């Protein structure tokens, strides 16, 4: 093959190769979703937030009241310290130290329990969101769904369809039983 013929054929082959993927992409069914919109507007997110609040609100209020009582008692002990005997001061300090340690432990345990439960609820919600995305993608015959692209035409956005699908998914988690 001559050098001249090679210099013509190589650019033509490269141009043809570039056209094939473009044609394949044009025929592909691609859609996009907005994760922030899903996480803000999905009914399951609101339900999970309400569930978390319902499960932990009472204990949080109790811990806040216990912390306030401790702080008030600490201030009172500081004001009265000059009038106490050394033995009384030592006993008061020991009591306050013990109460503070117990309260700190309760608050740490509470925080860990809230974080654990929040993680569980988030996983449940994300499974439902992913299931809704998958369902909508199959219904529309999509080959690719891209989350949060830098730019996409609004005609490719299926976020609204996913939100509609999420609205039809019942809450399958068992309701918390109330003691009578």
PDB file of C-alpha atoms in Angstrom:
ATOM      1  CA  UNK A   1       0.000   0.000   0.000  1.00  0.00           C
ATOM      2  CA  UNK A   2       1.374   3.352  -0.883  1.00  0.00           C
ATOM      3  CA  UNK A   3       1.940   6.045   1.634  1.00  0.00           C
ATOM      4  CA  UNK A   4      -0.575   8.281  -0.089  1.00  0.00           C
ATOM      5  CA  UNK A   5      -3.349   5.673  -0.046  1.00  0.00           C
ATOM      6  CA  UNK A   6      -2.619   4.871   3.612  1.00  0.00           C
ATOM      7  CA  UNK A   7      -2.890   8.543   4.566  1.00  0.00           C
ATOM      8  CA  UNK A   8      -6.384   8.664   3.035  1.00  0.00           C
ATOM      9  CA  UNK A   9      -7.685   5.333   4.355  1.00  0.00           C
ATOM     10  CA  UNK A  10      -6.655   5.815   7.985  1.00  0.00           C
ATOM     11  CA  UNK A  11      -8.644   9.057   8.485  1.00  0.00           C
ATOM     12  CA  UNK A  12     -11.643   7.483   6.721  1.00  0.00           C
ATOM     13  CA  UNK A  13     -11.482   4.417   8.974  1.00  0.00           C
ATOM     14  CA  UNK A  14     -11.236   6.611  12.070  1.00  0.00           C
ATOM     15  CA  UNK A  15     -14.194   8.712  10.922  1.00  0.00           C
ATOM     16  CA  UNK A  16     -16.271   5.591  10.287  1.00  0.00           C
ATOM     17  CA  UNK A  17     -15.372   4.189  13.696  1.00  0.00           C
ATOM     18  CA  UNK A  18     -16.419   7.432  15.322  1.00  0.00           C
ATOM     19  CA  UNK A  19     -19.795   7.348  13.532  1.00  0.00           C
ATOM     20  CA  UNK A  20     -20.693   3.842  14.681  1.00  0.00           C
ATOM     21  CA  UNK A  21     -20.737   4.611  18.413  1.00  0.00           C
ATOM     22  CA  UNK A  22     -22.599   7.870  17.755  1.00  0.00           C
ATOM     23  CA  UNK A  23     -25.271   5.988  15.841  1.00  0.00           C
ATOM     24  CA  UNK A  24     -25.477   3.351  18.571  1.00  0.00           C
ATOM     25  CA  UNK A  25     -25.770   6.024  21.239  1.00  0.00           C
ATOM     26  CA  UNK A  26     -28.499   7.803  19.287  1.00  0.00           C
ATOM     27  CA  UNK A  27     -30.523   4.572  19.280  1.00  0.00           C
ATOM     28  CA  UNK A  28     -29.937   3.866  22.985  1.00  0.00           C
ATOM     29  CA  UNK A  29     -32.586   4.709  25.491  1.00  0.00           C
ATOM     30  CA  UNK A  30     -30.995   6.850  28.164  1.00  0.00           C
ATOM     31  CA  UNK A  31     -32.647   8.726  31.013  1.00  0.00           C
ATOM     32  CA  UNK A  32     -31.521  10.761  33.981  1.00  0.00           C
ATOM     33  CA  UNK A  33     -32.741  11.224  37.532  1.00  0.00           C
ATOM     34  CA  UNK A  34     -32.095  13.857  40.171  1.00  0.00           C
ATOM     35  CA  UNK A  35     -31.136  12.228  43.442  1.00  0.00           C
ATOM     36  CA  UNK A  36     -31.558  15.432  45.518  1.00  0.00           C
ATOM     37  CA  UNK A  37     -35.137  15.796  44.250  1.00  0.00           C
ATOM     38  CA  UNK A  38     -35.892  12.145  45.045  1.00  0.00           C
ATOM     39  CA  UNK A  39     -34.417  12.460  48.539  1.00  0.00           C
ATOM     40  CA  UNK A  40     -36.352  15.666  49.175  1.00  0.00           C
ATOM     41  CA  UNK A  41     -39.737  14.664  47.755  1.00  0.00           C
ATOM     42  CA  UNK A  42     -40.075  10.889  48.132  1.00  0.00           C
ATOM     43  CA  UNK A  43     -42.941  10.041  50.485  1.00  0.00           C
ATOM     44  CA  UNK A  44     -40.812   7.272  52.016  1.00  0.00           C
ATOM     45  CA  UNK A  45     -38.253   9.858  53.182  1.00  0.00           C
ATOM     46  CA  UNK A  46     -40.933  11.826  55.010  1.00  0.00           C
ATOM     47  CA  UNK A  47     -42.358   8.626  56.505  1.00  0.00           C
ATOM     48  CA  UNK A  48     -38.903   7.498  57.675  1.00  0.00           C
ATOM     49  CA  UNK A  49     -38.266  10.882  59.294  1.00  0.00           C
ATOM     50  CA  UNK A  50     -41.600  10.708  61.103  1.00  0.00           C
ATOM     51  CA  UNK A  51     -40.915   7.125  62.195  1.00  0.00           C
ATOM     52  CA  UNK A  52     -37.475   8.042  63.549  1.00  0.00           C
ATOM     53  CA  UNK A  53     -38.894  11.038  65.394  1.00  0.00           C
ATOM     54  CA  UNK A  54     -41.705   8.933  66.847  1.00  0.00           C
ATOM     55  CA  UNK A  55     -39.317   6.265  68.070  1.00  0.00           C
ATOM     56  CA  UNK A  56     -36.848   8.586  69.779  1.00  0.00           C
ATOM     57  CA  UNK A  57     -38.584  11.870  70.618  1.00  0.00           C
ATOM     58  CA  UNK A  58     -39.698  10.826  74.114  1.00  0.00           C
ATOM     59  CA  UNK A  59     -36.227   9.595  75.129  1.00  0.00           C
ATOM     60  CA  UNK A  60     -34.622  12.724  73.698  1.00  0.00           C
ATOM     61  CA  UNK A  61     -36.953  14.917  75.757  1.00  0.00           C
ATOM     62  CA  UNK A  62     -36.184  12.866  78.887  1.00  0.00           C
ATOM     63  CA  UNK A  63     -32.432  13.155  78.313  1.00  0.00           C
ATOM     64  CA  UNK A  64     -32.685  16.918  77.816  1.00  0.00           C
ATOM     65  CA  UNK A  65     -34.644  17.237  81.060  1.00  0.00           C
ATOM     66  CA  UNK A  66     -32.101  15.072  82.875  1.00  0.00           C
ATOM     67  CA  UNK A  67     -29.223  17.183  81.491  1.00  0.00           C
ATOM     68  CA  UNK A  68     -30.959  20.407  82.624  1.00  0.00           C
ATOM     69  CA  UNK A  69     -31.564  18.976  86.108  1.00  0.00           C
ATOM     70  CA  UNK A  70     -27.903  17.978  86.341  1.00  0.00           C
ATOM     71  CA  UNK A  71     -26.754  21.451  85.256  1.00  0.00           C
ATOM     72  CA  UNK A  72     -29.069  23.099  87.792  1.00  0.00           C
ATOM     73  CA  UNK A  73     -27.800  20.810  90.573  1.00  0.00           C
ATOM     74  CA  UNK A  74     -24.196  21.501  89.562  1.00  0.00           C
ATOM     75  CA  UNK A  75     -24.734  25.276  89.745  1.00  0.00           C
ATOM     76  CA  UNK A  76     -26.468  24.896  93.114  1.00  0.00           C
ATOM     77  CA  UNK A  77     -23.556  22.822  94.450  1.00  0.00           C
ATOM     78  CA  UNK A  78     -21.083  25.480  93.271  1.00  0.00           C
ATOM     79  CA  UNK A  79     -23.059  28.238  95.014  1.00  0.00           C
ATOM     80  CA  UNK A  80     -23.304  26.258  98.249  1.00  0.00           C
ATOM     81  CA  UNK A  81     -19.738  24.900  98.211  1.00  0.00           C
ATOM     82  CA  UNK A  82     -18.425  27.542 100.636  1.00  0.00           C
ATOM     83  CA  UNK A  83     -21.017  26.573 103.252  1.00  0.00           C
ATOM     84  CA  UNK A  84     -20.249  22.837 103.034  1.00  0.00           C
ATOM     85  CA  UNK A  85     -17.844  20.861 105.128  1.00  0.00           C
ATOM     86  CA  UNK A  86     -14.998  19.082 103.290  1.00  0.00           C
ATOM     87  CA  UNK A  87     -16.846  15.766 103.668  1.00  0.00           C
ATOM     88  CA  UNK A  88     -20.047  17.271 102.243  1.00  0.00           C
ATOM     89  CA  UNK A  89     -18.104  18.802  99.339  1.00  0.00           C
ATOM     90  CA  UNK A  90     -16.445  15.473  98.575  1.00  0.00           C
ATOM     91  CA  UNK A  91     -19.791  13.649  98.682  1.00  0.00           C
ATOM     92  CA  UNK A  92     -21.452  16.256  96.441  1.00  0.00           C
ATOM     93  CA  UNK A  93     -18.564  16.143  93.947  1.00  0.00           C
ATOM     94  CA  UNK A  94     -18.638  12.354  93.910  1.00  0.00           C
ATOM     95  CA  UNK A  95     -22.409  12.360  93.331  1.00  0.00           C
ATOM     96  CA  UNK A  96     -22.170  14.967  90.560  1.00  0.00           C
ATOM     97  CA  UNK A  97     -19.278  13.134  88.874  1.00  0.00           C
ATOM     98  CA  UNK A  98     -21.210   9.852  88.973  1.00  0.00           C
ATOM     99  CA  UNK A  99     -24.371  11.476  87.604  1.00  0.00           C
ATOM    100  CA  UNK A 100     -22.423  13.208  84.839  1.00  0.00           C
ATOM    101  CA  UNK A 101     -20.744   9.949  83.820  1.00  0.00           C
ATOM    102  CA  UNK A 102     -24.094   8.135  83.749  1.00  0.00           C
ATOM    103  CA  UNK A 103     -25.710  10.942  81.773  1.00  0.00           C
ATOM    104  CA  UNK A 104     -22.847  11.073  79.256  1.00  0.00           C
ATOM    105  CA  UNK A 105     -23.123   7.312  78.768  1.00  0.00           C
ATOM    106  CA  UNK A 106     -26.902   7.500  78.257  1.00  0.00           C
ATOM    107  CA  UNK A 107     -26.468  10.314  75.711  1.00  0.00           C
ATOM    108  CA  UNK A 108     -23.775   8.374  73.799  1.00  0.00           C
ATOM    109  CA  UNK A 109     -25.934   5.251  73.731  1.00  0.00           C
ATOM    110  CA  UNK A 110     -28.922   7.288  72.602  1.00  0.00           C
ATOM    111  CA  UNK A 111     -26.934   8.904  69.788  1.00  0.00           C
ATOM    112  CA  UNK A 112     -25.601   5.535  68.638  1.00  0.00           C
ATOM    113  CA  UNK A 113     -29.097   4.026  68.673  1.00  0.00           C
ATOM    114  CA  UNK A 114     -30.508   6.945  66.682  1.00  0.00           C
ATOM    115  CA  UNK A 115     -27.695   6.676  64.134  1.00  0.00           C
ATOM    116  CA  UNK A 116     -28.146   2.910  63.811  1.00  0.00           C
ATOM    117  CA  UNK A 117     -31.899   3.179  63.362  1.00  0.00           C
ATOM    118  CA  UNK A 118     -31.503   6.076  60.930  1.00  0.00           C
ATOM    119  CA  UNK A 119     -29.120   3.954  58.868  1.00  0.00           C
ATOM    120  CA  UNK A 120     -31.616   1.085  58.820  1.00  0.00           C
ATOM    121  CA  UNK A 121     -34.417   3.381  57.691  1.00  0.00           C
ATOM    122  CA  UNK A 122     -32.208   4.979  55.035  1.00  0.00           C
ATOM    123  CA  UNK A 123     -31.294   1.565  53.629  1.00  0.00           C
ATOM    124  CA  UNK A 124     -34.985   0.614  53.454  1.00  0.00           C
ATOM    125  CA  UNK A 125     -35.839   3.858  51.665  1.00  0.00           C
ATOM    126  CA  UNK A 126     -32.925   3.576  49.244  1.00  0.00           C
ATOM    127  CA  UNK A 127     -33.995   0.029  48.367  1.00  0.00           C
ATOM    128  CA  UNK A 128     -37.469   1.336  47.542  1.00  0.00           C
ATOM    129  CA  UNK A 129     -36.052   4.233  45.507  1.00  0.00           C
ATOM    130  CA  UNK A 130     -33.728   1.915  43.583  1.00  0.00           C
ATOM    131  CA  UNK A 131     -36.613  -0.492  42.998  1.00  0.00           C
ATOM    132  CA  UNK A 132     -38.780   2.336  41.658  1.00  0.00           C
ATOM    133  CA  UNK A 133     -35.968   3.510  39.368  1.00  0.00           C
ATOM    134  CA  UNK A 134     -35.510  -0.041  38.081  1.00  0.00           C
ATOM    135  CA  UNK A 135     -39.250  -0.471  37.561  1.00  0.00           C
ATOM    136  CA  UNK A 136     -39.620   2.804  35.638  1.00  0.00           C
ATOM    137  CA  UNK A 137     -36.533   1.994  33.553  1.00  0.00           C
ATOM    138  CA  UNK A 138     -37.991  -1.404  32.602  1.00  0.00           C
ATOM    139  CA  UNK A 139     -41.423   0.074  31.846  1.00  0.00           C
ATOM    140  CA  UNK A 140     -39.852   2.635  29.516  1.00  0.00           C
ATOM    141  CA  UNK A 141     -37.429   0.157  27.986  1.00  0.00           C
ATOM    142  CA  UNK A 142     -34.406   2.162  29.088  1.00  0.00           C
ATOM    143  CA  UNK A 143     -30.890   0.861  28.724  1.00  0.00           C
ATOM    144  CA  UNK A 144     -29.162   3.389  30.973  1.00  0.00           C
ATOM    145  CA  UNK A 145     -30.237   5.646  33.833  1.00  0.00           C
ATOM    146  CA  UNK A 146     -27.726   8.269  34.924  1.00  0.00           C
ATOM    147  CA  UNK A 147     -27.927   9.843  38.359  1.00  0.00           C
ATOM    148  CA  UNK A 148     -27.230  13.559  38.711  1.00  0.00           C
ATOM    149  CA  UNK A 149     -25.474  14.374  35.429  1.00  0.00           C
ATOM    150  CA  UNK A 150     -23.771  17.741  35.053  1.00  0.00           C
ATOM    151  CA  UNK A 151     -26.242  18.492  32.267  1.00  0.00           C
ATOM    152  CA  UNK A 152     -29.105  16.660  30.625  1.00  0.00           C
ATOM    153  CA  UNK A 153     -32.093  17.697  28.571  1.00  0.00           C
ATOM    154  CA  UNK A 154     -35.305  17.808  30.591  1.00  0.00           C
ATOM    155  CA  UNK A 155     -36.791  15.375  28.068  1.00  0.00           C
ATOM    156  CA  UNK A 156     -34.461  12.697  29.486  1.00  0.00           C
ATOM    157  CA  UNK A 157     -35.435  13.329  33.130  1.00  0.00           C
ATOM    158  CA  UNK A 158     -37.569  10.547  34.664  1.00  0.00           C
ATOM    159  CA  UNK A 159     -37.420  11.854  38.252  1.00  0.00           C
ATOM    160  CA  UNK A 160     -41.148  12.693  38.185  1.00  0.00           C
ATOM    161  CA  UNK A 161     -42.010   9.193  36.970  1.00  0.00           C
ATOM    162  CA  UNK A 162     -39.910   7.662  39.751  1.00  0.00           C
ATOM    163  CA  UNK A 163     -41.662   9.862  42.339  1.00  0.00           C
ATOM    164  CA  UNK A 164     -45.059   8.722  40.989  1.00  0.00           C
ATOM    165  CA  UNK A 165     -43.934   5.095  41.257  1.00  0.00           C
ATOM    166  CA  UNK A 166     -42.706   5.706  44.832  1.00  0.00           C
ATOM    167  CA  UNK A 167     -46.124   7.128  45.740  1.00  0.00           C
ATOM    168  CA  UNK A 168     -47.687   3.772  44.799  1.00  0.00           C
ATOM    169  CA  UNK A 169     -45.316   1.701  46.933  1.00  0.00           C
ATOM    170  CA  UNK A 170     -46.894   0.904  50.314  1.00  0.00           C
ATOM    171  CA  UNK A 171     -44.918   1.166  53.517  1.00  0.00           C
ATOM    172  CA  UNK A 172     -44.072  -2.473  54.198  1.00  0.00           C
ATOM    173  CA  UNK A 173     -42.396  -1.903  57.557  1.00  0.00           C
ATOM    174  CA  UNK A 174     -44.497  -3.110  60.506  1.00  0.00           C
ATOM    175  CA  UNK A 175     -46.069  -0.300  62.467  1.00  0.00           C
ATOM    176  CA  UNK A 176     -44.822   0.255  65.982  1.00  0.00           C
ATOM    177  CA  UNK A 177     -47.189  -1.357  68.466  1.00  0.00           C
ATOM    178  CA  UNK A 178     -48.433   0.841  71.264  1.00  0.00           C
ATOM    179  CA  UNK A 179     -48.740  -0.578  74.766  1.00  0.00           C
ATOM    180  CA  UNK A 180     -52.147  -0.207  76.348  1.00  0.00           C
TER     181      UNK A 180
END
